[in-house]
Structure formats: structure tokens, C-alpha cells
Amino acid sequence: MSFMKHPLRLPWSGRLIWSLPVNDVVLALALGVLAVGGLLTGQVMERPLIATLPIAVTSTAVIAVRRSLPLTATAVVSILAVAQSLLAGHSSSTLWALVVFLVCAYTVAAERSEGYALFGLAIVLASQFICEWLEGGTDYAFDVLVFGGVWLFGRGTHSWKEQAIRAEQHRHDLARIAVAQERIRIARELHDVVAHSLSVIAVQADAAEAALLKD
């Protein structure tokens, strides 16, 4: 496979593991270890393991692709949460599950345009509402406040990135204009120098012709 040819990019700035940001991979691994460890050691009593364990592994693994596929990652996590509510009778109430949803809500808002970002928020809230309904919960307002707040923070980040990009593009445009103006100035100066030199040559030629006629 093509991603196996260059699995690592060593410089820390923008380091990639299999074309994925290293910090996303590390976050996914950390959450995965936390989720699987809690289930296997019995610290998290979410049964049956045949359902909750694969859901935990998949839900944490998709964090690694949250930047490249934010809407897909959000949809997968949301579907798995509802699936666990249906299969196990309860969604995961652990810290890693909350972090996964918060990260997805933030990422889809920060990395995508407004339409896709709103759709991602709708997916998150819909999954949370369905889980609340299936489990007889009433924390609908809490879900809106928490995930809506994180989503708004992501939109603020998205706006800041766009402004930074526009500012950088404006600087590049100004630099190109300055270079073009400098080239025009140099071309004019060269034109004047060449024109002056040709005038001198013409005068000298006329003088030489006049001297030849006399001598």
C-alpha cells in the first residue's frame, strides 16, 4: 500500500504517521488505552464486552482521522454511541467517551464550512438525544450547552484561521506588487541609461563623420 512506503516524517513540525498528524494518533492511542483498559480491568462496568469493547476501540481510533475526515469521524462516533445504547442498554458514561464527542464537535466546527459544521453538530446532538431517550434521561439542555459551546469555540477557531489566511495572502499580494513595481522602476532606469548611451553613440558618430570630412 502507498502509505507504507513513507510511514513516518521525522521533523517534529508537521510530523505525520501514515499521513496522519502525530498528535491525533497519540490522542487516539491514549483514549483507546484508557477505554480498553477500563473495560478489561473491570473499572468500567459496561457489558457485554462483545459489544462495548469493539465500540470503544472504533470510537477512539477514528480520532486519528478527525482532521482529514471530521464529518465521517463524527458520524461514526455518534452511530456507535446509539448502537451501544441499543445493544448494551446504555451509552458510555466514561471520560474517554465525553472527550471523543467533544473533540469531534470541535473538529467538525473548526475544519469545515458552516453548512457541514452545522450538520456535524446536528449529528452529535441527535445521537445524544437518542441515547437520552433510550435510557430515559433528561439531560437534553446539558447536551446542547456542552456540545453547542464546544462547537461555537470551534467556529471561532475556524474564523480566526480564515482571517489569518487572508492576512497572509494580503501580505503575499503586497510583496508581489512591490516586486512588480521595483521591476518596472529598474526597467525604466535601464531604458533611460540605454537611451542616453545610444544618444552619446549617435553624437560621437556624427562628430567622427564630421572629422573624417575635414581630414
Short mmCIF file of C-alpha atoms in Angstrom, two decimals:
data_model
loop_
_atom_site.label_atom_id
_atom_site.label_comp_id
_atom_site.label_asym_id
_atom_site.label_seq_id
_atom_site.Cartn_x
_atom_site.Cartn_y
_atom_site.Cartn_z
CA MET A 1 0.00 0.00 0.00
CA SER A 2 1.18 3.53 -0.77
CA PHE A 3 1.07 4.80 2.83
CA MET A 4 3.51 2.07 3.88
CA LYS A 5 6.26 3.45 1.65
CA HIS A 6 6.80 6.51 3.83
CA PRO A 7 5.10 5.81 7.16
CA LEU A 8 7.00 8.42 9.15
CA ARG A 9 8.01 12.04 8.66
CA LEU A 10 10.58 12.71 11.32
CA PRO A 11 10.69 16.51 11.76
CA TRP A 12 8.52 17.44 14.72
CA SER A 13 6.85 20.31 12.90
CA GLY A 14 4.04 18.70 10.93
CA ARG A 15 5.21 15.20 11.78
CA LEU A 16 3.00 12.55 10.22
CA ILE A 17 2.41 8.87 10.95
CA TRP A 18 0.90 7.15 7.91
CA SER A 19 -0.20 10.54 6.62
CA LEU A 20 -1.94 11.37 9.92
CA PRO A 21 -0.91 14.13 12.37
CA VAL A 22 1.14 12.56 15.14
CA ASN A 23 -0.77 14.36 17.89
CA ASP A 24 -4.06 12.94 16.62
CA VAL A 25 -2.60 9.44 16.52
CA VAL A 26 -1.23 9.83 20.05
CA LEU A 27 -4.58 11.13 21.29
CA ALA A 28 -6.41 8.22 19.68
CA LEU A 29 -3.99 5.72 21.22
CA ALA A 30 -4.26 7.31 24.66
CA LEU A 31 -8.04 7.28 24.58
CA GLY A 32 -8.03 3.73 23.24
CA VAL A 33 -5.78 2.51 26.05
CA LEU A 34 -7.97 4.29 28.60
CA ALA A 35 -11.17 2.82 27.16
CA VAL A 36 -9.94 -0.73 26.65
CA GLY A 37 -8.05 -0.79 29.93
CA GLY A 38 -11.09 0.31 31.88
CA LEU A 39 -13.28 -2.34 30.28
CA LEU A 40 -10.81 -5.22 30.61
CA THR A 41 -9.84 -4.46 34.20
CA GLY A 42 -13.43 -4.07 35.29
CA GLN A 43 -13.03 -0.46 36.38
CA VAL A 44 -15.71 0.38 33.82
CA MET A 45 -18.67 -1.97 34.17
CA GLU A 46 -20.13 -1.72 30.69
CA ARG A 47 -21.26 -5.10 29.46
CA PRO A 48 -21.40 -7.15 27.34
CA LEU A 49 -17.78 -6.79 26.27
CA ILE A 50 -18.55 -8.37 22.92
CA ALA A 51 -20.43 -5.16 22.10
CA THR A 52 -18.80 -2.45 24.22
CA LEU A 53 -15.17 -3.39 23.53
CA PRO A 54 -15.29 -3.11 19.70
CA ILE A 55 -17.32 0.09 20.02
CA ALA A 56 -14.73 1.58 22.38
CA VAL A 57 -11.84 0.64 20.10
CA THR A 58 -13.50 2.02 16.97
CA SER A 59 -14.77 5.19 18.64
CA THR A 60 -11.29 6.11 19.87
CA ALA A 61 -9.49 5.02 16.70
CA VAL A 62 -11.44 7.42 14.46
CA ILE A 63 -9.94 10.34 16.38
CA ALA A 64 -6.77 9.73 14.36
CA VAL A 65 -8.61 10.86 11.19
CA ARG A 66 -10.56 13.68 12.78
CA ARG A 67 -8.84 16.40 10.73
CA SER A 68 -8.99 14.74 7.32
CA LEU A 69 -12.49 13.28 7.80
CA PRO A 70 -14.14 15.28 10.58
CA LEU A 71 -17.73 14.72 9.46
CA THR A 72 -17.15 11.00 8.94
CA ALA A 73 -15.48 10.64 12.33
CA THR A 74 -18.36 12.49 13.98
CA ALA A 75 -20.94 10.29 12.27
CA VAL A 76 -19.12 7.07 13.20
CA VAL A 77 -18.78 8.05 16.86
CA SER A 78 -22.44 9.12 17.03
CA ILE A 79 -23.72 5.93 15.39
CA LEU A 80 -21.63 3.77 17.70
CA ALA A 81 -22.97 5.60 20.76
CA VAL A 82 -26.53 4.87 19.69
CA ALA A 83 -25.58 1.29 18.86
CA GLN A 84 -24.20 0.78 22.37
CA SER A 85 -27.40 2.17 23.86
CA LEU A 86 -29.40 -0.34 21.83
CA LEU A 87 -27.11 -3.34 22.37
CA ALA A 88 -25.97 -2.78 25.94
CA GLY A 89 -28.89 -0.75 27.24
CA HIS A 90 -26.71 2.27 28.00
CA SER A 91 -24.25 4.56 26.27
CA SER A 92 -20.77 5.00 27.66
CA SER A 93 -20.65 7.50 30.52
CA THR A 94 -16.87 7.41 30.86
CA LEU A 95 -14.38 10.24 30.49
CA TRP A 96 -12.97 8.94 27.21
CA ALA A 97 -16.44 8.89 25.62
CA LEU A 98 -17.04 12.51 26.61
CA VAL A 99 -13.62 13.54 25.27
CA VAL A 100 -14.27 11.76 21.97
CA PHE A 101 -17.55 13.61 21.45
CA LEU A 102 -16.08 16.95 22.50
CA VAL A 103 -13.13 16.51 20.12
CA CYS A 104 -15.43 15.58 17.24
CA ALA A 105 -17.80 18.51 17.89
CA TYR A 106 -14.87 20.93 18.00
CA THR A 107 -13.09 19.48 14.96
CA VAL A 108 -16.07 19.44 12.62
CA ALA A 109 -16.72 23.09 13.53
CA ALA A 110 -13.09 24.16 13.17
CA GLU A 111 -12.21 22.24 10.00
CA ARG A 112 -15.32 22.55 7.83
CA SER A 113 -17.51 25.27 6.34
CA GLU A 114 -20.61 26.45 8.15
CA GLY A 115 -23.03 24.09 6.41
CA TYR A 116 -21.01 20.95 7.11
CA ALA A 117 -20.23 22.18 10.61
CA LEU A 118 -23.94 22.61 11.40
CA PHE A 119 -24.64 19.16 10.02
CA GLY A 120 -21.91 17.73 12.26
CA LEU A 121 -23.40 19.44 15.31
CA ALA A 122 -26.83 18.08 14.38
CA ILE A 123 -25.39 14.56 14.23
CA VAL A 124 -23.78 14.90 17.66
CA LEU A 125 -26.90 16.32 19.30
CA ALA A 126 -29.18 13.81 17.58
CA SER A 127 -27.11 10.89 18.88
CA GLN A 128 -27.06 12.34 22.38
CA PHE A 129 -30.82 12.95 22.34
CA ILE A 130 -31.49 9.42 21.09
CA CYS A 131 -29.30 7.95 23.82
CA GLU A 132 -31.06 10.09 26.42
CA TRP A 133 -34.44 8.93 25.13
CA LEU A 134 -33.44 5.26 25.03
CA GLU A 135 -32.08 5.42 28.57
CA GLY A 136 -34.85 7.58 29.99
CA GLY A 137 -32.54 10.53 30.62
CA THR A 138 -33.48 14.19 30.73
CA ASP A 139 -30.16 15.99 30.19
CA TYR A 140 -31.11 17.46 26.81
CA ALA A 141 -30.34 21.04 27.81
CA PHE A 142 -26.98 19.97 29.24
CA ASP A 143 -26.08 18.29 25.93
CA VAL A 144 -26.98 21.43 23.99
CA LEU A 145 -24.95 23.67 26.28
CA VAL A 146 -21.85 21.48 26.40
CA PHE A 147 -21.59 20.38 22.79
CA GLY A 148 -23.01 23.62 21.43
CA GLY A 149 -20.44 25.58 23.41
CA VAL A 150 -17.57 23.46 22.13
CA TRP A 151 -18.94 23.76 18.60
CA LEU A 152 -19.05 27.57 18.89
CA PHE A 153 -15.47 27.56 20.10
CA GLY A 154 -14.54 25.52 17.02
CA ARG A 155 -16.30 28.03 14.77
CA GLY A 156 -14.32 30.80 16.41
CA THR A 157 -11.13 28.90 15.64
CA HIS A 158 -12.27 28.42 12.05
CA SER A 159 -12.94 32.15 11.68
CA TRP A 160 -9.54 33.00 13.16
CA LYS A 161 -7.83 30.63 10.72
CA GLU A 162 -9.62 32.20 7.76
CA GLN A 163 -8.62 35.69 8.89
CA ALA A 164 -5.02 34.57 9.32
CA ILE A 165 -5.03 33.03 5.84
CA ARG A 166 -6.50 36.20 4.32
CA ALA A 167 -3.94 38.34 6.13
CA GLU A 168 -1.12 36.12 4.90
CA GLN A 169 -2.48 36.24 1.35
CA HIS A 170 -2.71 40.02 1.58
CA ARG A 171 0.94 40.19 2.65
CA HIS A 172 1.91 37.99 -0.29
CA ASP A 173 -0.09 40.22 -2.66
CA LEU A 174 1.61 43.34 -1.31
CA ALA A 175 5.01 41.67 -1.70
CA ARG A 176 4.24 40.72 -5.31
CA ILE A 177 3.05 44.27 -6.06
CA ALA A 178 6.22 45.70 -4.51
CA VAL A 179 8.38 43.35 -6.59
CA ALA A 180 6.49 44.27 -9.77
CA GLN A 181 6.86 48.00 -9.05
CA GLU A 182 10.58 47.56 -8.39
CA ARG A 183 11.00 45.70 -11.67
CA ILE A 184 9.18 48.49 -13.51
CA ARG A 185 11.44 51.08 -11.86
CA ILE A 186 14.58 49.15 -12.82
CA ALA A 187 13.29 48.69 -16.37
CA ARG A 188 12.69 52.44 -16.69
CA GLU A 189 16.14 53.23 -15.36
CA LEU A 190 17.72 50.75 -17.78
CA HIS A 191 15.68 52.26 -20.59
CA ASP A 192 16.96 55.74 -19.70
CA VAL A 193 20.56 54.52 -19.46
CA VAL A 194 20.35 52.70 -22.79
CA ALA A 195 18.67 55.69 -24.45
CA HIS A 196 21.35 58.02 -23.09
CA SER A 197 24.12 55.68 -24.25
CA LEU A 198 22.64 55.49 -27.74
CA SER A 199 22.38 59.28 -27.83
CA VAL A 200 26.05 59.57 -26.89
CA ILE A 201 26.99 57.00 -29.55
CA ALA A 202 24.97 58.92 -32.17
CA VAL A 203 26.66 62.23 -31.22
CA GLN A 204 30.09 60.64 -31.31
CA ALA A 205 29.34 59.05 -34.67
CA ASP A 206 28.24 62.41 -36.11
CA ALA A 207 31.39 64.04 -34.70
CA ALA A 208 33.59 61.31 -36.18
CA GLU A 209 31.90 61.69 -39.58
CA ALA A 210 32.45 65.45 -39.50
CA ALA A 211 36.11 64.97 -38.57
CA LEU A 212 36.63 62.49 -41.40
CA LEU A 213 35.23 65.02 -43.93
CA LYS A 214 37.76 67.64 -42.76
CA ASP A 215 40.75 65.24 -42.50
#
